[in-house]
């Protein structure tokens, strides 16, 4: 790739990656506005990634515009660090989210989740009393459980509903408890549980209690986090491929800029 082609390409590529960075930042802002405090742990890293890409794009754009090999060196070093960070994070994300899936229950459209199915990282985070205290306070304030009776006005609607992992794990007792369902937010707890599952004793109909202390609730949160991490990991794979191509073109531009300067 000759000097004119590589510098022209890296100049416009970085001009376009500024918009890519803005898109990443926009994705982070979307996550922050569509998720409550319990489920937006990835918001800050995504916003940070967008800001870093934007900064690197400016350095690359100016370096290519001025044909400055020093700025292009800085650009390539920073871009390499970002590529390594994205690769490490993506691999870890896929490893962490490799385990865990729902269990089908006869007569229900949604699945139930068990905490022991998930990775040790999830278990460590969710079984930490301080972490869960914060998460539980967020869940109590959220509308996940509070709106069930509004969403499903009849018992028939509720029984045929496709509940989210958090709704299935935190808003109701596990089905093996055998509690008769009165409505979407109330169970007949006078019925003696047919299961030895400790979650059966922890569930209460009170809005501030529900099954927020249950392992099934932690499993529901783990499943939700798994889905989010997978989305971000797939997004990172695409981003890594795009940035790798940009890195290759940047290497050509830096080499050509250095050789053209040495001829002067």
XYZ file of N, CA and C in Angstrom:
792
model
N 0.858 -1.187 0.000
C 0.000 0.000 0.000
C 0.896 1.239 0.000
N 0.776 2.121 -1.023
C 1.654 3.279 -1.113
C 1.280 4.365 -0.120
N 2.140 5.399 -0.047
C 1.974 6.453 0.965
C 0.636 7.158 0.844
N 0.327 7.612 -0.388
C -0.907 8.382 -0.586
C -2.141 7.562 -0.228
N -2.134 6.290 -0.643
C -3.294 5.432 -0.388
C -3.470 5.151 1.099
N -2.358 4.799 1.785
C -2.457 4.438 3.201
C -2.832 5.627 4.074
N -2.221 6.791 3.820
C -2.553 7.973 4.629
C -3.981 8.435 4.354
N -4.388 8.359 3.090
C -5.769 8.729 2.761
C -6.748 7.782 3.453
N -6.417 6.468 3.397
C -7.303 5.467 4.000
C -7.395 5.648 5.509
N -6.227 5.807 6.169
C -6.250 5.915 7.634
C -6.920 7.199 8.079
N -6.789 8.249 7.256
C -7.443 9.525 7.575
C -8.962 9.357 7.576
N -9.485 8.750 6.539
C -10.930 8.607 6.442
C -11.463 7.491 7.333
N -10.643 6.469 7.520
C -11.063 5.405 8.432
C -11.245 5.955 9.839
N -10.286 6.778 10.275
C -10.390 7.358 11.617
C -11.502 8.388 11.706
N -11.767 9.044 10.601
C -12.906 9.955 10.587
C -14.197 9.164 10.803
N -14.264 7.985 10.171
C -15.444 7.130 10.329
C -15.494 6.477 11.706
N -14.309 6.105 12.257
C -14.314 5.481 13.578
C -14.718 6.459 14.679
N -14.589 7.762 14.394
C -15.128 8.741 15.342
C -16.641 8.539 15.477
N -17.288 8.268 14.349
C -18.731 7.996 14.385
C -18.994 6.638 15.038
N -18.079 5.667 14.807
C -18.207 4.374 15.476
C -18.112 4.555 16.989
N -17.156 5.402 17.416
C -17.003 5.676 18.844
C -18.250 6.333 19.413
N -18.821 7.243 18.638
C -20.057 7.894 19.073
C -21.177 6.866 19.200
N -21.184 5.883 18.262
C -22.189 4.814 18.323
C -21.997 3.958 19.579
N -20.722 3.668 19.920
C -20.433 2.884 21.133
C -20.895 3.655 22.367
N -20.586 4.958 22.392
C -21.018 5.796 23.515
C -22.546 5.825 23.583
N -23.175 5.925 22.407
C -24.640 5.904 22.363
C -25.208 4.598 22.884
N -24.527 3.483 22.564
C -24.937 2.170 23.073
C -24.845 2.146 24.599
N -23.766 2.737 25.125
C -23.606 2.813 26.583
C -24.672 3.669 27.238
N -25.003 4.782 26.585
C -26.060 5.653 27.111
C -27.394 4.928 27.077
N -27.641 4.176 25.992
C -28.884 3.397 25.888
C -28.971 2.380 27.024
N -27.841 1.711 27.318
C -27.823 0.741 28.412
C -28.147 1.407 29.742
N -27.621 2.621 29.944
C -27.836 3.310 31.218
C -29.274 3.768 31.388
N -29.940 4.072 30.273
C -31.318 4.563 30.364
C -32.351 3.448 30.341
N -31.958 2.259 29.861
C -32.899 1.139 29.766
C -32.663 0.068 30.819
N -31.750 0.317 31.736
C -31.459 -0.650 32.789
C -31.408 0.061 34.130
N -31.881 -0.623 35.150
C -31.789 -0.043 36.480
C -30.414 -0.331 37.074
N -30.198 0.104 38.315
C -28.898 -0.031 38.950
C -28.434 -1.460 39.113
N -29.346 -2.412 39.041
C -28.974 -3.815 39.224
C -28.357 -4.411 37.974
N -28.656 -3.845 36.825
C -28.288 -4.529 35.597
C -27.501 -3.678 34.613
N -26.865 -2.609 35.085
C -26.107 -1.778 34.167
C -24.627 -1.724 34.538
N -24.103 -2.843 35.017
C -22.704 -2.902 35.417
C -21.763 -2.690 34.238
N -22.232 -2.980 33.024
C -21.383 -2.840 31.853
C -21.451 -1.459 31.229
N -22.286 -0.567 31.767
C -22.473 0.754 31.176
C -21.178 1.559 31.172
N -20.515 1.647 32.311
C -19.295 2.446 32.421
C -18.186 1.906 31.518
N -17.920 0.569 31.490
C -16.904 0.064 30.563
C -17.209 0.375 29.100
N -18.479 0.276 28.698
C -18.848 0.562 27.308
C -18.641 2.040 26.995
N -19.055 2.928 27.901
C -18.842 4.358 27.711
C -17.354 4.688 27.661
N -16.587 4.038 28.546
C -15.141 4.257 28.564
C -14.488 3.813 27.271
N -14.929 2.653 26.746
C -14.398 2.139 25.486
C -14.685 3.109 24.345
N -15.903 3.640 24.314
C -16.268 4.606 23.275
C -15.417 5.864 23.344
N -15.178 6.360 24.552
C -14.366 7.567 24.739
C -12.924 7.325 24.299
N -12.370 6.141 24.633
C -10.990 5.810 24.257
C -10.855 5.703 22.733
N -11.817 5.030 22.099
C -11.779 4.904 20.636
C -11.877 6.273 19.974
N -12.708 7.136 20.536
C -12.857 8.489 19.986
C -11.529 9.244 20.075
N -10.851 9.156 21.233
C -9.564 9.831 21.431
C -8.508 9.290 20.469
N -8.446 7.963 20.344
C -7.468 7.343 19.451
C -7.739 7.728 17.997
N -9.010 7.806 17.639
C -9.374 8.177 16.269
C -8.902 9.585 15.931
N -9.016 10.483 16.890
C -8.559 11.865 16.666
C -7.048 11.890 16.440
N -6.298 11.145 17.269
C -4.844 11.089 17.129
C -4.466 10.502 15.772
N -5.138 9.423 15.367
C -4.857 8.798 14.076
C -5.208 9.705 12.919
N -6.317 10.410 13.029
C -6.755 11.299 11.961
C -5.766 12.442 11.762
N -5.341 13.049 12.876
C -4.388 14.158 12.786
C -3.026 13.661 12.295
N -2.602 12.487 12.796
C -1.327 11.917 12.362
C -1.298 11.650 10.875
N -2.398 11.127 10.325
C -2.477 10.856 8.887
C -2.598 12.149 8.097
N -3.334 13.109 8.644
C -3.528 14.387 7.959
C -2.209 15.144 7.834
N -1.392 15.119 8.897
C -0.104 15.819 8.908
C 1.047 14.917 8.435
N 0.720 13.651 8.169
C 1.738 12.668 7.780
C 2.854 12.601 8.829
N 2.417 12.588 10.101
C 3.330 12.631 11.244
C 3.532 11.212 11.777
N 4.739 10.673 11.611
C 5.010 9.287 12.006
C 4.965 9.108 13.522
N 5.339 10.148 14.293
C 5.329 10.045 15.754
C 3.896 9.887 16.263
N 2.996 10.729 15.737
C 1.593 10.626 16.141
C 0.996 9.288 15.706
N 1.428 8.809 14.545
C 0.927 7.513 14.079
C 1.469 6.374 14.932
N 2.709 6.517 15.458
C 3.241 5.533 16.398
C 2.377 5.491 17.657
N 2.093 6.675 18.199
C 1.244 6.770 19.403
C -0.120 6.147 19.122
N -0.642 6.446 17.960
C -1.945 5.911 17.542
C -1.934 4.387 17.515
N -0.885 3.807 16.926
C -0.805 2.347 16.806
C -0.612 1.673 18.160
N 0.193 2.296 19.031
C 0.409 1.732 20.364
C -0.893 1.708 21.152
N -1.620 2.828 21.123
C -2.901 2.911 21.841
C -3.916 1.937 21.253
N -3.934 1.841 19.922
C -4.877 0.938 19.266
C -4.556 -0.516 19.595
N -3.265 -0.840 19.693
C -2.857 -2.199 20.051
C -3.311 -2.540 21.463
N -3.167 -1.582 22.386
C -3.610 -1.800 23.770
C -5.113 -2.065 23.814
N -5.866 -1.287 23.031
C -7.327 -1.468 22.979
C -7.672 -2.840 22.417
N -6.976 -3.259 21.365
C -7.239 -4.568 20.762
C -6.986 -5.701 21.751
N -5.883 -5.601 22.485
C -5.566 -6.629 23.487
C -6.626 -6.644 24.584
N -7.028 -5.445 25.045
C -8.047 -5.343 26.104
C -9.380 -5.930 25.653
N -9.772 -5.624 24.419
C -11.033 -6.157 23.877
C -10.956 -7.678 23.782
N -9.818 -8.189 23.305
C -9.652 -9.637 23.154
C -9.732 -10.345 24.505
N -9.019 -9.810 25.502
C -9.014 -10.422 26.843
C -10.415 -10.397 27.440
N -11.066 -9.231 27.369
C -12.413 -9.109 27.936
C -13.391 -10.055 27.246
N -13.300 -10.146 25.915
C -14.241 -10.983 25.160
C -14.058 -12.462 25.491
N -12.794 -12.904 25.564
C -12.526 -14.306 25.913
C -13.050 -14.616 27.312
N -12.770 -13.724 28.267
C -13.256 -13.919 29.636
C -14.784 -13.933 29.686
N -15.401 -13.044 28.900
C -16.867 -12.975 28.885
C -17.474 -14.281 28.390
N -16.894 -14.859 27.338
C -17.413 -16.126 26.813
C -17.172 -17.273 27.803
N -16.021 -17.246 28.494
C -15.737 -18.293 29.485
C -16.717 -18.201 30.652
N -16.920 -16.978 31.160
C -17.792 -16.770 32.316
C -19.235 -17.137 32.006
N -19.663 -16.857 30.766
C -21.068 -17.093 30.409
C -21.286 -18.439 29.731
N -20.284 -19.302 29.778
C -20.405 -20.601 29.108
C -21.365 -21.540 29.836
N -21.416 -21.417 31.166
C -22.273 -22.311 31.957
C -23.603 -21.657 32.283
N -24.571 -22.494 32.590
C -25.862 -21.996 33.066
C -26.916 -21.901 31.986
N -28.046 -22.485 32.253
C -29.195 -22.392 31.346
C -30.441 -22.746 32.142
N -31.561 -22.400 31.606
C -32.806 -22.636 32.316
C -33.265 -24.080 32.231
N -34.170 -24.424 33.126
C -34.768 -25.765 33.149
C -36.255 -25.656 32.811
N -36.696 -26.451 31.866
C -38.106 -26.448 31.496
C -38.949 -27.082 32.596
N -40.121 -26.496 32.826
C -41.052 -27.010 33.822
C -42.368 -27.325 33.120
N -42.888 -28.493 33.341
C -44.133 -28.903 32.692
C -45.266 -27.934 33.012
N -45.929 -27.484 31.970
C -47.073 -26.589 32.146
C -46.717 -25.119 32.149
N -45.411 -24.790 32.091
C -44.985 -23.390 32.101
C -44.289 -23.042 30.789
N -44.502 -21.815 30.310
C -43.857 -21.373 29.078
C -42.451 -20.857 29.346
N -42.191 -20.456 30.568
C -40.878 -19.912 30.912
C -40.039 -20.982 31.620
N -38.758 -20.685 31.793
C -37.845 -21.614 32.444
C -37.537 -21.171 33.868
N -37.078 -22.113 34.665
C -36.598 -21.798 36.009
C -35.087 -22.022 36.036
N -34.422 -21.319 36.946
C -32.958 -21.307 36.945
C -32.410 -21.728 38.302
N -31.271 -22.434 38.256
C -30.627 -22.906 39.481
C -29.225 -22.321 39.574
N -28.919 -21.756 40.739
C -27.681 -21.009 40.919
C -26.435 -21.851 40.670
N -26.465 -23.104 41.084
C -25.271 -23.947 40.952
C -24.898 -24.245 39.503
N -25.785 -23.926 38.563
C -25.491 -24.174 37.153
C -24.498 -23.164 36.577
N -24.328 -22.031 37.239
C -23.539 -20.943 36.670
C -22.079 -20.993 37.107
N -21.257 -20.191 36.437
C -19.815 -20.216 36.664
C -19.467 -19.769 38.081
N -18.279 -20.143 38.522
C -17.830 -19.791 39.872
C -17.731 -18.282 40.051
N -17.466 -17.562 38.961
C -17.387 -16.088 39.055
C -18.739 -15.515 39.436
N -19.789 -15.983 38.765
C -21.141 -15.528 39.097
C -21.491 -15.897 40.542
N -21.142 -17.120 40.937
C -21.452 -17.567 42.296
C -20.754 -16.685 43.330
N -19.498 -16.349 43.062
C -18.735 -15.515 43.995
C -19.344 -14.125 44.108
N -19.732 -13.549 42.979
C -20.298 -12.198 42.988
C -21.677 -12.159 43.648
N -22.510 -13.128 43.337
C -23.886 -13.114 43.825
C -24.008 -13.598 45.263
N -23.075 -14.411 45.706
C -23.110 -14.880 47.093
C -22.396 -13.933 48.055
N -21.763 -12.917 47.509
C -21.160 -11.883 48.345
C -22.273 -11.062 48.986
N -22.313 -11.009 50.302
C -23.439 -10.375 51.016
C -23.592 -8.898 50.671
N -22.477 -8.183 50.530
C -22.545 -6.754 50.194
C -23.093 -6.547 48.787
N -22.582 -7.348 47.844
C -23.074 -7.242 46.468
C -24.568 -7.538 46.386
N -24.984 -8.617 47.068
C -26.393 -8.998 46.962
C -27.303 -8.010 47.698
N -26.809 -7.414 48.754
C -27.593 -6.411 49.466
C -27.924 -5.244 48.545
N -26.920 -4.816 47.769
C -27.141 -3.721 46.809
C -28.091 -4.161 45.701
N -27.840 -5.350 45.144
C -28.691 -5.850 44.065
C -30.128 -6.037 44.520
N -30.293 -6.567 45.731
C -31.640 -6.803 46.250
C -32.401 -5.494 46.423
N -31.716 -4.456 46.924
C -32.377 -3.159 47.090
C -32.826 -2.606 45.741
N -32.028 -2.847 44.705
C -32.410 -2.405 43.360
C -33.612 -3.192 42.850
N -33.599 -4.499 43.095
C -34.699 -5.342 42.633
C -36.016 -4.971 43.306
N -35.945 -4.660 44.603
C -37.155 -4.273 45.343
C -37.747 -2.998 44.759
N -36.864 -2.064 44.360
C -37.324 -0.784 43.817
C -37.800 -0.899 42.372
N -37.344 -1.942 41.681
C -37.684 -2.080 40.270
C -39.136 -2.505 40.093
N -39.566 -2.498 38.826
C -40.954 -2.866 38.512
C -41.105 -4.315 38.078
N -40.015 -5.083 38.132
C -40.074 -6.466 37.656
C -41.176 -7.267 38.342
N -41.213 -7.188 39.672
C -42.221 -7.944 40.418
C -43.484 -7.126 40.682
N -43.296 -5.829 40.889
C -44.431 -4.982 41.265
C -45.493 -4.874 40.175
N -45.078 -5.042 38.919
C -46.025 -4.858 37.814
C -46.649 -6.156 37.309
N -46.295 -7.283 37.921
C -46.825 -8.552 37.425
C -48.351 -8.611 37.484
N -48.904 -8.134 38.594
C -50.369 -8.182 38.735
C -51.061 -7.234 37.763
N -50.345 -6.199 37.308
C -50.912 -5.276 36.313
C -50.791 -5.851 34.908
N -49.686 -6.558 34.654
C -49.473 -7.149 33.332
C -50.383 -8.345 33.095
N -50.602 -9.121 34.143
C -51.400 -10.345 34.010
C -52.567 -10.266 34.989
N -53.686 -9.807 34.488
C -54.836 -9.532 35.348
C -55.594 -10.797 35.743
N -55.461 -11.845 34.947
C -56.159 -13.094 35.278
C -55.147 -14.207 35.533
N -55.583 -15.212 36.241
C -54.707 -16.341 36.559
C -54.309 -17.090 35.285
N -55.220 -17.150 34.330
C -54.947 -17.826 33.067
C -53.834 -17.117 32.299
N -53.884 -15.772 32.281
C -52.850 -14.997 31.598
C -51.489 -15.213 32.250
N -51.481 -15.245 33.564
C -50.213 -15.403 34.289
C -49.602 -16.778 34.047
N -50.426 -17.824 34.067
C -49.921 -19.181 33.883
C -49.393 -19.427 32.474
N -49.891 -18.650 31.497
C -49.433 -18.806 30.112
C -48.396 -17.756 29.734
N -47.966 -16.938 30.711
C -47.006 -15.861 30.432
C -45.596 -16.411 30.239
N -44.790 -15.689 29.488
C -43.381 -16.041 29.295
C -42.547 -15.064 30.126
N -42.307 -15.425 31.377
C -41.639 -14.531 32.314
C -40.143 -14.426 32.008
N -39.586 -13.263 32.368
C -38.147 -13.060 32.231
C -37.432 -13.852 33.325
N -36.109 -14.053 33.208
C -35.375 -14.785 34.256
C -35.553 -14.180 35.648
N -35.548 -12.858 35.746
C -35.699 -12.206 37.053
C -37.125 -12.370 37.568
N -38.107 -12.234 36.683
C -39.497 -12.423 37.098
C -39.729 -13.859 37.565
N -39.153 -14.809 36.849
C -39.351 -16.224 37.198
C -38.625 -16.597 38.479
N -37.471 -15.988 38.734
C -36.674 -16.380 39.888
C -36.900 -15.566 41.140
N -37.258 -14.284 40.989
C -37.360 -13.389 42.148
C -38.789 -13.071 42.577
N -39.734 -13.189 41.662
C -41.098 -12.736 41.944
C -42.036 -13.853 42.383
N -41.588 -15.073 42.365
C -42.440 -16.212 42.661
C -41.599 -17.317 43.299
N -42.223 -18.201 44.039
C -41.488 -19.337 44.610
C -41.238 -20.377 43.522
N -40.205 -21.193 43.660
C -39.972 -22.268 42.677
C -41.197 -23.165 42.566
N -41.432 -23.675 41.378
C -42.638 -24.470 41.141
C -42.652 -25.753 41.973
N -41.468 -26.273 42.350
C -41.458 -27.521 43.121
C -41.943 -27.323 44.560
N -42.163 -26.058 44.961
C -42.732 -25.809 46.295
C -44.196 -26.234 46.347
N -44.842 -26.119 45.198
C -46.231 -26.549 45.109
C -47.249 -25.572 45.663
N -46.861 -24.320 45.951
C -47.823 -23.348 46.476
C -48.894 -23.036 45.431
N -50.172 -23.114 45.787
C -51.235 -22.755 44.847
C -51.155 -21.276 44.478
N -51.344 -20.977 43.205
C -51.285 -19.593 42.721
C -52.654 -18.947 42.877
N -52.710 -17.811 43.584
C -53.956 -17.054 43.736
C -54.058 -16.035 42.607
N -52.987 -15.262 42.406
C -52.869 -14.356 41.265
C -51.384 -14.130 40.975
N -51.091 -13.209 40.081
C -49.708 -13.020 39.635
C -48.749 -12.600 40.737
N -49.258 -12.074 41.828
C -48.375 -11.597 42.902
C -48.713 -12.192 44.265
N -49.538 -13.235 44.262
C -49.956 -13.789 45.551
C -50.091 -15.309 45.469
N -49.485 -15.984 46.466
C -49.548 -17.447 46.547
C -50.134 -17.855 47.892
N -50.794 -18.992 47.907
C -51.376 -19.515 49.139
C -50.280 -20.217 49.938
N -49.711 -19.482 50.905
C -48.591 -20.013 51.679
C -49.039 -20.890 52.844
N -50.355 -21.051 53.019
C -50.845 -21.953 54.065
C -50.637 -23.411 53.651
N -50.410 -23.596 52.347
C -50.158 -24.936 51.825
C -48.744 -25.361 52.227
N -48.597 -26.562 52.742
C -47.288 -27.045 53.173
C -46.442 -27.425 51.957
N -45.219 -26.858 51.851
C -44.375 -27.152 50.688
C -44.102 -28.646 50.538
N -44.114 -29.095 49.315
C -43.850 -30.503 49.052
C -42.366 -30.735 48.754
N -41.590 -29.671 48.782
C -40.167 -29.764 48.462
C -39.314 -29.338 49.660
N -38.104 -29.856 49.718
C -37.164 -29.462 50.771
C -36.348 -28.232 50.360
N -36.641 -27.685 49.194
C -35.946 -26.495 48.696
C -36.073 -25.361 49.712
N -34.961 -24.803 50.180
C -34.996 -23.749 51.198
C -35.676 -22.484 50.697
N -35.706 -22.282 49.372
C -36.379 -21.111 48.809
C -37.866 -21.094 49.137
N -38.443 -22.275 49.353
C -39.877 -22.356 49.678
C -40.177 -21.651 50.993
N -39.252 -21.742 51.941
C -39.456 -21.091 53.246
C -39.116 -19.608 53.193
N -38.297 -19.228 52.243
C -37.869 -17.831 52.157
C -38.882 -16.939 51.444
N -39.687 -17.529 50.560
C -40.645 -16.726 49.806
C -41.751 -16.182 50.699
N -42.080 -14.889 50.493
C -43.216 -14.245 51.148
C -43.944 -13.400 50.105
N -45.232 -13.195 50.322
C -46.012 -12.411 49.368
C -45.738 -10.911 49.452
N -45.131 -10.458 50.538
C -44.860 -9.026 50.725
C -43.974 -8.494 49.599
N -44.270 -7.291 49.116
C -43.543 -6.704 47.993
C -42.054 -6.558 48.283
N -41.711 -6.295 49.535
C -40.306 -6.064 49.886
C -39.544 -7.360 50.145
N -40.266 -8.485 50.133
C -39.616 -9.769 50.437
C -39.604 -10.675 49.207
N -40.808 -11.042 48.720
C -40.933 -11.954 47.584
C -39.939 -13.109 47.713
N -39.145 -13.338 46.651
C -38.118 -14.382 46.735
C -36.731 -13.760 46.565
N -36.584 -12.499 47.012
C -35.329 -11.775 46.826
C -34.158 -12.384 47.596
N -34.459 -13.193 48.628
C -33.399 -13.859 49.383
C -33.147 -15.284 48.893
N -33.816 -15.650 47.818
C -33.738 -17.023 47.308
C -32.562 -17.222 46.348
N -32.075 -18.441 46.310
C -31.059 -18.786 45.310
C -31.638 -18.715 43.905
N -32.925 -18.964 43.780
C -33.563 -18.893 42.467
C -33.526 -17.467 41.923
N -33.602 -16.480 42.821
C -33.523 -15.077 42.407
C -32.113 -14.758 41.933
N -31.115 -15.223 42.679
C -29.725 -15.011 42.276
C -29.460 -15.673 40.919
N -30.062 -16.839 40.718
C -29.892 -17.540 39.444
C -30.546 -16.758 38.309
N -31.708 -16.150 38.582
C -32.380 -15.332 37.579
C -31.536 -14.131 37.188
N -30.904 -13.493 38.178
C -30.013 -12.361 37.915
C -28.797 -12.837 37.123
N -28.254 -14.005 37.475
C -27.101 -14.560 36.760
C -27.439 -14.804 35.286
N -28.643 -15.316 35.027
C -29.068 -15.565 33.650
C -29.200 -14.260 32.880
N -29.757 -13.250 33.533
C -29.915 -11.947 32.871
C -28.537 -11.354 32.557
N -27.612 -11.441 33.525
C -26.259 -10.933 33.315
C -25.551 -11.708 32.209
N -25.789 -13.008 32.159
C -25.196 -13.841 31.123
C -25.632 -13.368 29.737
N -26.915 -13.087 29.587
C -27.440 -12.623 28.300
C -26.796 -11.291 27.913
N -26.694 -10.372 28.874
C -26.095 -9.069 28.597
C -24.623 -9.203 28.221
N -23.894 -10.026 28.961
C -22.476 -10.204 28.682
C -22.270 -10.810 27.300
N -23.144 -11.734 26.907
C -23.032 -12.353 25.594
C -23.259 -11.314 24.487
N -24.229 -10.428 24.671
C -24.495 -9.378 23.682
C -23.272 -8.490 23.518
N -22.706 -8.059 24.639
C -21.522 -7.198 24.602
C -20.333 -7.946 23.999
N -20.180 -9.241 24.320
C -19.067 -10.031 23.796
C -19.152 -10.150 22.276
N -20.341 -10.393 21.750
C -20.530 -10.491 20.296
C -20.251 -9.141 19.641
N -20.715 -8.069 20.277
C -20.434 -6.716 19.785
C -18.924 -6.484 19.740
N -18.207 -6.970 20.762
C -16.753 -6.804 20.831
C -16.024 -7.592 19.742
N -16.552 -8.758 19.366
C -15.943 -9.543 18.300
C -15.957 -8.752 16.994
N -17.108 -8.168 16.689
C -17.232 -7.344 15.480
C -16.295 -6.146 15.555
N -16.269 -5.502 16.718
C -15.409 -4.336 16.921
C -13.938 -4.710 16.774
N -13.553 -5.872 17.291
C -12.161 -6.325 17.208
C -11.742 -6.520 15.753
N -12.609 -7.113 14.952
C -12.297 -7.341 13.536
C -12.108 -6.014 12.813
N -13.023 -5.076 13.051
C -12.945 -3.761 12.402
C -11.662 -3.041 12.801
N -11.358 -3.027 14.100
C -10.166 -2.325 14.581
C -8.883 -3.007 14.115
N -8.895 -4.323 13.929
C -7.713 -5.035 13.427
C -7.393 -4.602 12.002
N -8.428 -4.446 11.188
C -8.233 -3.971 9.816
C -7.668 -2.551 9.831
N -8.230 -1.720 10.703
C -7.751 -0.342 10.829
C -6.296 -0.326 11.280
N -5.938 -1.232 12.195
C -4.565 -1.313 12.698
C -3.593 -1.653 11.572
N -3.977 -2.577 10.721
C -3.130 -2.961 9.592
C -2.902 -1.774 8.653
N -3.950 -1.057 8.329
C -3.824 0.119 7.458
C -2.979 1.187 8.145
N -3.156 1.337 9.453
C -2.368 2.310 10.208
C -0.883 1.980 10.183
N -0.551 0.693 10.242
C 0.859 0.276 10.167
C 1.460 0.677 8.821
N 0.695 0.514 7.771
C 1.167 0.905 6.432
C 1.364 2.416 6.360
N 0.412 3.160 6.925
C 0.503 4.620 6.901
C 1.713 5.104 7.695
N 1.979 4.498 8.855
C 3.129 4.925 9.672
C 4.443 4.620 8.967
N 4.519 3.413 8.377
C 5.742 3.022 7.686
C 6.009 3.945 6.501
N 4.963 4.274 5.771
C 5.127 5.150 4.619
C 5.466 6.569 5.033
N 4.860 7.015 6.168
C 5.148 8.368 6.662
C 6.599 8.462 7.093
N 7.110 7.399 7.742
C 8.501 7.392 8.201
C 9.468 7.372 7.031
N 9.153 6.578 6.002
C 10.041 6.486 4.840
C 10.045 7.768 4.036
N 8.860 8.416 3.920
C 8.795 9.684 3.174
C 9.567 10.774 3.902
N 9.575 10.763 5.233
C 10.308 11.764 6.005
C 11.809 11.544 5.867
N 12.224 10.264 5.819
C 13.656 9.969 5.724
C 14.223 10.386 4.359
N 13.331 10.480 3.368
C 13.777 10.896 2.036
C 13.944 12.408 1.942
N 13.298 13.119 2.884
C 13.352 14.581 2.829
C 14.737 15.086 3.270
